[in-house]
Amino acid sequence: MTRITVAKGDGIGPEIMDATLAIIKAAGAKIEIDEVDVGEKVYLAGNSSGIAKESWDIIRRNKIFLKAPITTPQGGGYKSLNVTTRKFLGLYANIRPCISLHPFVKTKHPIMDVVIVRENEEDLYAGIEHQQTDEVVQCLKLISRPGCEKIVRYAFEYAKQYGRKKVTCFTKDNIMKQTDGLFHQVFDEIAREYPEIENEHWIIDIGAAKMADTPEAFDVIVMPNLYGDVLSDVAAQIAGSVGLAGSANIGEQCAMFEAIHGSAPRRAGQNMANPSGLLQGAIMMLNHIGQTDVAEKVQNAWLKTIEEGIHTYDIYKEETSTKKVGTKEFADAVIANLGKKPTQLKAVTYAKNATLNLKKYNRKAPAKKELVGVDLFVHWSGTSPDDLAKIIQPMQLADVTLSMITNRGIKVWPEGFEETFCTDHWRCRFKPKDRLLTKNDIIQLLQRATDANIDIIKTENLYHFDGKAAYSLGQGQ
Ligand code: NAD
């Protein structure tokens, strides 16, 4: 018996949750339920996070959370409960299977069966943003080795458990050599631990185009947070079944399962909504807690029901449907099909009582780290890089000199192009001759800049890790 937390949410949430729970209980799910309130009424009662402290205690104790969609009230000040839950509970993996149900649900891609595995905590979503000059704002893209290892391992373990043949990685490491480069490198390292599973890497732009055009070329696709956010919606949409897709958010200790759609307030309370998205979330939950036999039974009964043409209004079509039903009747039809398998759609088989074997991250021995230079970022509203060099050069130390100026990453000094457009945000790179840099050198540079009224907005240290340069060159350098 597994104790889980359930939130019925808002709008159509309570109806689809009741239908989902009725189906999985009828299939023999061994679960005990603690219910918590989340969403609109909690927000409107003055709690800006949409969840009370006592509910957190229950969610953290039970560790498994099945959540119906909630309504985030309009207007400022309300924090997204999904983002908060993900971050607080360390739910690093977002898993979204996108499967075509052709010919029963309309799609341009009849044989699509793709699982998007999205990193869920890092990347540009750390939300660390600053305005630095009149003209330039920045967002920090943070990618960590533990973050990469955990998500890539999850993708391969998932592929192994579900008998999938290939894991593809999407990054843009031809441009972002450090951040996406690390993700790709870790992908290659972990892939070697799974020789039985094919692996490949695509640059995200052409990979995304290929996925939108020929999704049958892909199986499991793992990617950093931002790309995963965008492409998981694209994948769900082209599978033809946004309303039928579920999603899992997995952490080392806790996990949350849900539908990908929202609370559809206009459909609330009318016994109309399709419970399939949440049911797919619940099936992922049953697999996650090792009740794979129940998950398999429910998934096959659901496929059978879809195939019989018993459809809620959102997917009902005269050509492919036989009966238009409400939420409750759809659940009853799935329950009546428990124990049956689909004949046209592909029946599923899940490994018995399996859970994924996810190794804990082991911190590596520290590398040899050497400070080899510093980038000073300057707010300066002139336009000529040569003029800026003349302002900056007097602050050089005897053997720590200005080696390059870039503007938005493009080298503009020495020997820039006058065509290059420049903003008021300049990076001035200082490097020592024949020695390492010290923190004291940086302090001296900053002191001289301050004395000369030069507006330094930030510094970035340049390091070698184990003798390898670990910073980007200027474009054109
Ligand atoms: P929505 O997904 O709720 O609805 C979009 C459209 O899809 C609607 O026309 C609706 O009729 C239809 N639809 C959605 N789910 C359906 C189902 N199960 N069966 C039948 N039809 C369905 O998106 P929205 O209208 O943009 O958002 C409504 C509310 O949901 C907002 O407050 C939003 O913030 C919230 N939301 C919550 C979550 C979540 O809790 N995970 C996710 C997305 C949106």
XYZ file of C-alpha atoms and ligand atoms in Angstrom:
521
model
C 0.000 0.000 0.000
C 1.370 3.433 -0.933
C 0.072 6.563 0.758
C -0.298 9.389 -1.742
C -1.431 13.006 -1.617
C -4.239 14.065 -3.905
C -5.331 17.601 -4.794
C -8.585 17.894 -6.704
C -7.794 21.418 -7.875
C -10.180 23.819 -9.605
C -12.534 23.971 -12.564
C -12.836 20.503 -14.095
C -10.239 19.229 -11.583
C -12.596 17.521 -9.086
C -14.530 15.672 -11.834
C -11.489 14.368 -13.659
C -9.800 13.436 -10.374
C -12.860 11.455 -9.222
C -12.949 9.647 -12.577
C -9.213 8.921 -12.455
C -9.294 7.607 -8.898
C -12.342 5.451 -9.650
C -10.501 3.833 -12.588
C -7.220 3.130 -10.832
C -8.956 1.835 -7.705
C -11.122 -0.492 -9.797
C -7.904 -1.744 -11.431
C -6.528 -2.660 -8.010
C -4.206 0.245 -7.231
C -2.894 -0.240 -3.719
C -3.068 3.368 -2.559
C -4.267 5.287 0.471
C -5.175 8.906 -0.048
C -4.655 12.116 1.887
C -6.439 15.013 0.248
C -5.137 18.590 0.344
C -6.598 21.857 -0.890
C -4.580 23.794 -3.431
C -5.356 26.513 -5.932
C -7.934 29.210 -6.325
C -9.643 29.183 -2.957
C -6.294 29.011 -1.152
C -4.965 31.906 -3.255
C -8.106 33.940 -2.682
C -7.974 33.266 1.057
C -4.805 35.358 1.003
C -2.105 32.719 0.573
C -0.093 33.927 -2.433
C 1.532 30.520 -3.009
C -1.813 28.704 -3.419
C -0.992 26.102 -0.795
C -1.071 26.049 3.014
C 1.876 25.012 5.190
C -0.013 21.971 6.571
C -0.520 20.754 2.991
C 3.221 20.970 2.359
C 3.773 18.779 5.422
C 1.443 16.109 4.008
C 2.953 16.282 0.507
C 6.480 15.993 1.918
C 5.505 13.091 4.173
C 3.766 11.061 1.471
C 6.242 12.039 -1.278
C 3.861 11.073 -4.091
C 1.492 13.810 -5.247
C -1.313 13.433 -7.806
C -2.528 16.907 -8.704
C -5.494 18.052 -10.778
C -5.171 21.370 -12.646
C -5.687 24.563 -10.713
C -6.794 28.053 -11.643
C -4.248 30.780 -11.037
C -6.316 33.916 -10.348
C -5.787 36.834 -12.734
C -3.745 39.741 -11.484
C -0.313 40.105 -9.984
C 1.159 38.648 -6.821
C 0.047 35.028 -7.231
C 2.941 32.606 -7.578
C 2.552 29.619 -9.867
C 2.029 26.584 -7.654
C 3.525 24.321 -10.301
C 6.791 26.212 -10.414
C 6.929 26.463 -6.606
C 6.271 22.739 -6.161
C 8.854 21.807 -8.746
C 11.541 23.966 -7.187
C 10.845 23.274 -3.505
C 10.596 19.517 -3.942
C 13.600 19.307 -6.278
C 11.561 17.748 -9.100
C 14.391 17.716 -11.607
C 12.818 15.627 -14.368
C 9.712 16.390 -16.365
C 8.498 13.457 -18.410
C 5.912 13.852 -21.125
C 4.960 10.949 -23.382
C 3.447 12.180 -26.673
C 1.698 9.344 -28.430
C -0.444 9.399 -31.524
C -3.802 7.630 -31.220
C -4.385 7.513 -34.958
C -6.958 6.972 -36.427
C -9.068 7.611 -33.328
C -7.622 11.053 -32.599
C -6.757 13.269 -35.544
C -3.045 13.838 -36.165
C -0.712 14.471 -39.093
C 1.692 11.953 -37.551
C 0.001 8.556 -37.297
C 2.986 6.668 -35.902
C 4.354 9.124 -33.390
C 5.488 7.739 -30.014
C 7.944 10.187 -28.445
C 8.792 10.766 -24.783
C 10.202 14.187 -23.932
C 12.472 14.201 -20.882
C 13.006 17.804 -19.838
C 15.430 19.051 -17.220
C 13.206 20.922 -14.823
C 15.264 23.010 -12.387
C 18.165 24.754 -14.095
C 19.063 26.626 -17.249
C 17.557 30.094 -17.736
C 14.759 29.113 -15.314
C 16.933 29.784 -12.277
C 15.326 33.192 -12.728
C 18.500 35.186 -12.016
C 18.087 38.350 -14.073
C 19.613 41.812 -13.848
C 19.487 45.057 -15.721
C 23.093 46.178 -16.051
C 23.102 49.221 -18.292
C 20.490 51.494 -19.832
C 20.348 49.217 -22.827
C 21.128 45.707 -21.615
C 19.535 43.164 -19.300
C 20.855 39.686 -18.648
C 19.549 36.292 -17.548
C 22.002 33.763 -16.157
C 21.964 30.345 -17.765
C 23.123 27.896 -15.107
C 23.820 24.297 -16.037
C 25.352 21.963 -13.453
C 27.058 18.598 -13.762
C 24.753 16.988 -11.150
C 21.761 18.489 -12.977
C 22.936 17.021 -16.300
C 23.860 13.642 -14.856
C 20.533 13.234 -13.071
C 18.369 14.092 -16.062
C 20.398 12.133 -18.614
C 20.507 9.073 -16.352
C 16.757 9.385 -15.873
C 16.267 9.367 -19.650
C 18.347 6.211 -20.113
C 16.803 4.406 -17.139
C 13.353 5.323 -18.442
C 14.266 3.979 -21.886
C 15.545 0.760 -20.303
C 12.441 0.173 -18.190
C 10.017 0.880 -21.024
C 11.899 -1.099 -23.656
C 12.709 1.942 -25.744
C 15.455 1.688 -28.312
C 17.016 5.129 -28.562
C 17.730 8.251 -26.520
C 18.369 11.486 -28.427
C 19.894 14.608 -26.893
C 19.056 18.116 -28.183
C 21.374 21.038 -27.384
C 22.849 24.112 -29.030
C 26.434 23.340 -28.060
C 27.880 24.678 -31.295
C 27.075 28.115 -29.836
C 26.924 27.557 -26.060
C 30.068 25.495 -25.718
C 30.243 25.673 -21.924
C 26.616 25.245 -20.821
C 25.067 23.133 -23.570
C 28.540 21.687 -24.116
C 28.450 20.243 -20.583
C 24.974 18.781 -21.145
C 26.146 17.107 -24.357
C 29.377 15.860 -22.792
C 27.533 14.318 -19.839
C 25.055 12.755 -22.274
C 27.950 11.055 -24.107
C 29.468 9.853 -20.814
C 26.235 8.359 -19.446
C 25.243 6.883 -22.821
C 28.351 4.677 -22.605
C 26.842 3.012 -19.501
C 23.880 1.864 -21.648
C 25.412 0.145 -24.691
C 22.136 -1.663 -25.406
C 20.346 1.658 -26.054
C 21.147 3.641 -29.190
C 22.114 7.263 -28.583
C 22.488 10.352 -30.772
C 22.826 14.108 -30.466
C 21.132 16.738 -32.633
C 21.622 20.468 -32.691
C 18.288 21.691 -31.323
C 17.220 23.803 -34.314
C 17.412 21.097 -36.929
C 16.401 18.476 -34.332
C 13.228 20.398 -33.511
C 12.432 20.816 -37.202
C 12.925 17.090 -37.750
C 10.761 16.258 -34.728
C 7.934 18.466 -35.958
C 8.183 16.949 -39.436
C 9.130 13.304 -38.819
C 8.481 12.496 -35.163
C 8.659 8.777 -35.911
C 12.449 9.229 -36.172
C 12.597 9.776 -32.399
C 11.971 7.693 -29.311
C 13.123 9.335 -26.033
C 14.474 12.907 -26.312
C 16.327 14.518 -23.403
C 17.086 18.242 -23.261
C 17.764 21.248 -21.035
C 14.890 23.146 -19.442
C 14.029 25.915 -21.935
C 14.192 23.734 -25.056
C 12.214 21.057 -23.212
C 9.540 23.543 -22.201
C 8.980 24.629 -25.793
C 9.369 21.271 -27.494
C 7.247 19.267 -25.064
C 4.299 21.476 -26.036
C 5.130 21.127 -29.730
C 5.374 17.343 -29.367
C 2.077 17.073 -27.442
C 0.337 19.295 -29.989
C 1.521 17.428 -33.078
C 0.658 14.091 -31.501
C -2.839 15.546 -31.749
C -3.633 15.021 -28.125
C -2.745 17.945 -25.836
C -5.907 17.202 -23.886
C -4.916 13.542 -23.524
C -1.352 13.948 -22.304
C -0.068 13.476 -18.765
C 3.151 14.577 -17.214
C 5.395 13.453 -14.384
C 7.680 15.678 -12.343
C 10.260 13.491 -10.643
C 12.665 14.329 -7.819
C 15.120 12.285 -5.759
C 12.602 12.070 -2.930
C 9.241 13.323 -4.153
C 7.265 13.192 -7.388
C 4.200 14.987 -8.749
C 1.889 13.688 -11.489
C -0.657 15.679 -13.461
C -2.395 16.366 -16.767
C -0.733 18.914 -19.008
C -3.913 20.910 -19.607
C -5.411 23.532 -17.300
C -8.583 23.752 -15.239
C -10.865 24.632 -18.197
C -13.235 26.652 -15.951
C -15.855 27.018 -18.688
C -16.366 23.233 -18.718
C -16.459 22.842 -14.943
C -19.300 20.994 -13.218
C -20.923 19.761 -16.437
C -19.637 16.178 -16.530
C -18.065 16.994 -19.910
C -14.294 17.049 -19.384
C -11.999 14.333 -20.620
C -10.208 12.703 -17.669
C -7.581 11.093 -19.933
C -4.755 13.595 -19.321
C -4.929 13.144 -15.560
C -5.399 9.396 -15.976
C -2.158 9.328 -18.001
C -0.491 11.165 -15.112
C -1.894 8.580 -12.684
C -0.585 5.713 -14.849
C 2.884 7.267 -14.722
C 2.476 7.489 -10.942
C 1.565 3.789 -10.670
C 4.648 2.900 -12.721
C 6.794 5.176 -10.553
C 5.674 3.476 -7.312
C 6.257 0.016 -8.750
C 2.575 -0.905 -9.325
C 3.360 -1.568 -12.966
C 0.820 -4.380 -13.321
C -2.001 -1.979 -12.384
C -0.563 0.723 -14.661
C -0.484 -1.718 -17.573
C -4.044 -2.855 -16.963
C -5.350 0.722 -16.850
C -3.407 1.869 -19.924
C -4.614 -1.054 -22.030
C -8.226 -0.564 -20.900
C -7.952 3.136 -21.733
C -6.516 2.401 -25.209
C -9.299 -0.111 -25.762
C -11.931 2.481 -24.791
C -10.444 5.097 -27.145
C -10.337 2.483 -29.885
C -13.985 1.530 -29.304
C -14.837 5.141 -30.182
C -16.211 5.980 -26.733
C -15.133 9.607 -26.619
C -15.715 12.767 -24.613
C -16.788 15.882 -26.538
C -13.242 17.191 -27.066
C -12.176 14.251 -29.261
C -15.604 13.178 -30.523
C -15.761 13.001 -34.361
C -18.575 11.416 -36.320
C -16.157 9.457 -38.535
C -14.119 7.842 -35.754
C -16.321 7.944 -32.658
C -19.203 5.648 -31.800
C -20.552 7.288 -28.666
C -20.267 10.733 -27.082
C -19.984 10.358 -23.319
C -19.457 12.483 -20.209
C -16.573 12.299 -17.752
C -18.233 9.720 -15.531
C -19.469 7.499 -18.358
C -16.011 7.543 -19.931
C -14.546 6.351 -16.618
C -17.206 3.614 -16.415
C -16.302 2.467 -19.941
C -12.598 2.254 -19.026
C -13.492 0.306 -15.879
C -15.605 -2.099 -17.953
C -12.564 -2.659 -20.208
C -10.139 -3.475 -17.383
C -8.437 -6.735 -18.302
C -8.925 -6.163 -22.052
C -6.312 -5.072 -24.577
C -6.604 -2.840 -27.621
C -6.516 -4.586 -30.981
C -5.678 -1.700 -33.353
C -3.666 0.580 -31.076
C -0.526 -0.947 -29.656
C -1.061 -2.619 -26.265
C 1.539 -1.819 -23.590
C 3.600 -4.196 -21.478
C 5.423 -2.788 -18.457
C 8.197 -4.618 -16.580
C 6.699 -6.258 -13.489
C 6.992 -4.358 -10.188
C 9.882 -2.341 -11.580
C 11.124 1.026 -10.438
C 13.911 2.970 -12.110
C 17.403 2.365 -10.804
C 18.604 5.917 -10.259
C 22.062 6.197 -8.745
C 22.650 9.120 -6.408
C 24.972 11.759 -7.794
C 28.546 11.322 -6.624
C 30.480 14.557 -6.427
C 33.679 14.317 -8.492
C 37.147 15.130 -7.118
C 37.778 18.843 -7.620
C 39.747 19.806 -10.732
C 42.896 21.941 -10.679
C 41.495 25.451 -10.993
C 43.710 28.328 -12.154
C 42.747 31.982 -12.474
C 44.068 33.126 -15.855
C 42.292 36.411 -16.471
C 39.253 38.534 -15.768
C 36.463 40.128 -17.784
C 35.392 43.530 -16.526
C 31.991 44.568 -17.855
C 31.659 48.294 -18.383
C 28.633 50.567 -18.801
C 29.834 53.162 -21.312
C 27.671 55.126 -23.697
C 30.312 56.015 -26.293
C 30.326 54.295 -29.659
C 33.954 53.824 -30.713
C 35.727 50.767 -29.248
C 39.077 52.490 -29.900
C 37.976 55.374 -27.664
C 36.969 52.918 -24.933
C 40.340 51.159 -25.202
C 42.039 54.528 -24.677
C 39.938 55.096 -21.539
C 40.559 51.588 -20.193
C 44.246 51.092 -21.007
C 45.559 53.552 -18.388
C 44.083 51.297 -15.668
C 46.206 48.301 -16.801
C 48.709 46.852 -14.326
C 52.342 46.434 -15.382
C 51.863 42.868 -16.570
C 48.055 42.574 -16.641
C 46.838 44.190 -19.819
C 43.689 44.708 -21.830
C 43.613 41.919 -24.426
C 40.193 42.318 -25.989
C 36.926 44.256 -25.908
C 33.658 42.662 -26.994
C 30.153 44.026 -27.314
C 27.365 41.451 -26.916
C 30.056 38.800 -27.349
C 31.470 40.092 -30.632
C 35.098 41.190 -30.650
C 35.239 44.907 -31.445
C 38.809 45.682 -30.297
C 41.499 45.242 -31.432
C 40.689 45.157 -35.123
C 36.908 45.231 -34.977
C 34.594 46.009 -37.889
C 33.067 49.448 -37.937
C 29.820 47.836 -39.159
C 29.349 45.992 -35.839
C 26.515 47.565 -33.871
C 27.501 48.368 -30.307
C 25.357 48.861 -27.208
C 26.402 50.508 -23.933
C 27.468 47.110 -22.465
C 31.158 46.280 -23.021
C 33.317 43.387 -21.905
C 36.971 44.249 -21.335
C 39.221 41.215 -20.968
C 42.402 41.472 -18.929
C 45.107 38.827 -18.987
C 48.438 38.583 -17.190
C 51.715 37.920 -19.045
C 53.522 34.665 -18.178
C 51.827 34.141 -14.817
C 48.448 33.444 -13.259
C 46.161 36.264 -12.180
C 45.521 36.876 -8.482
C 42.415 38.136 -6.719
C 44.535 41.117 -5.678
C 45.096 42.012 -9.340
C 41.313 42.153 -9.759
C 40.937 44.351 -6.686
C 43.611 46.705 -8.064
C 41.925 46.840 -11.473
C 38.607 47.640 -9.820
C 40.221 50.305 -7.642
C 41.838 51.957 -10.677
C 38.575 51.814 -12.599
C 36.705 53.420 -9.703
C 39.369 56.136 -9.393
C 39.020 56.824 -13.124
C 35.214 56.959 -12.889
C 34.766 53.920 -15.125
C 31.420 52.236 -14.412
C 32.178 48.534 -13.858
C 28.889 46.637 -13.668
C 30.291 43.183 -13.032
C 33.345 40.981 -13.297
C 33.718 37.392 -14.436
C 36.818 35.407 -13.584
C 38.491 33.381 -16.336
C 39.621 29.943 -15.245
C 41.444 26.924 -16.507
C 40.062 23.688 -15.103
C 42.695 20.929 -15.283
C 44.625 23.056 -17.752
C 41.682 23.602 -20.114
C 40.262 27.053 -20.829
C 36.741 27.144 -19.340
C 35.363 30.382 -20.782
C 34.184 31.551 -24.163
C 36.360 33.408 -26.624
C 35.076 36.587 -28.234
C 33.208 35.913 -31.476
C 35.708 36.632 -34.212
C 38.656 36.161 -31.847
P -7.016 24.898 -20.352
O -6.069 23.803 -20.670
O -7.673 24.862 -19.037
O -8.131 24.951 -21.469
C -7.854 25.139 -22.868
C -8.986 24.574 -23.707
O -8.934 23.154 -23.695
C -10.353 24.954 -23.215
O -11.109 25.356 -24.321
C -10.963 23.713 -22.618
O -12.324 23.646 -22.903
C -10.168 22.585 -23.268
N -9.830 21.513 -22.308
C -8.766 21.498 -21.461
N -8.743 20.370 -20.751
C -9.808 19.648 -21.153
C -10.321 18.378 -20.782
N -9.730 17.622 -19.845
N -11.434 17.941 -21.408
C -12.021 18.681 -22.328
N -11.603 19.873 -22.726
C -10.492 20.365 -22.145
O -6.217 26.267 -20.534
P -6.667 27.759 -20.146
O -8.115 27.978 -20.450
O -5.636 28.617 -20.790
O -6.416 27.867 -18.586
C -7.437 27.772 -17.615
C -6.811 27.854 -16.213
O -5.955 26.723 -16.010
C -5.950 29.089 -15.982
O -6.228 29.611 -14.694
C -4.548 28.560 -16.026
O -3.674 29.304 -15.215
C -4.727 27.175 -15.471
N -3.696 26.186 -15.861
C -3.333 25.297 -14.918
C -2.430 24.282 -15.211
C -2.060 23.321 -14.118
O -2.587 23.387 -13.032
N -1.169 22.400 -14.383
C -1.900 24.167 -16.505
C -2.308 25.084 -17.490
C -3.226 26.080 -17.160
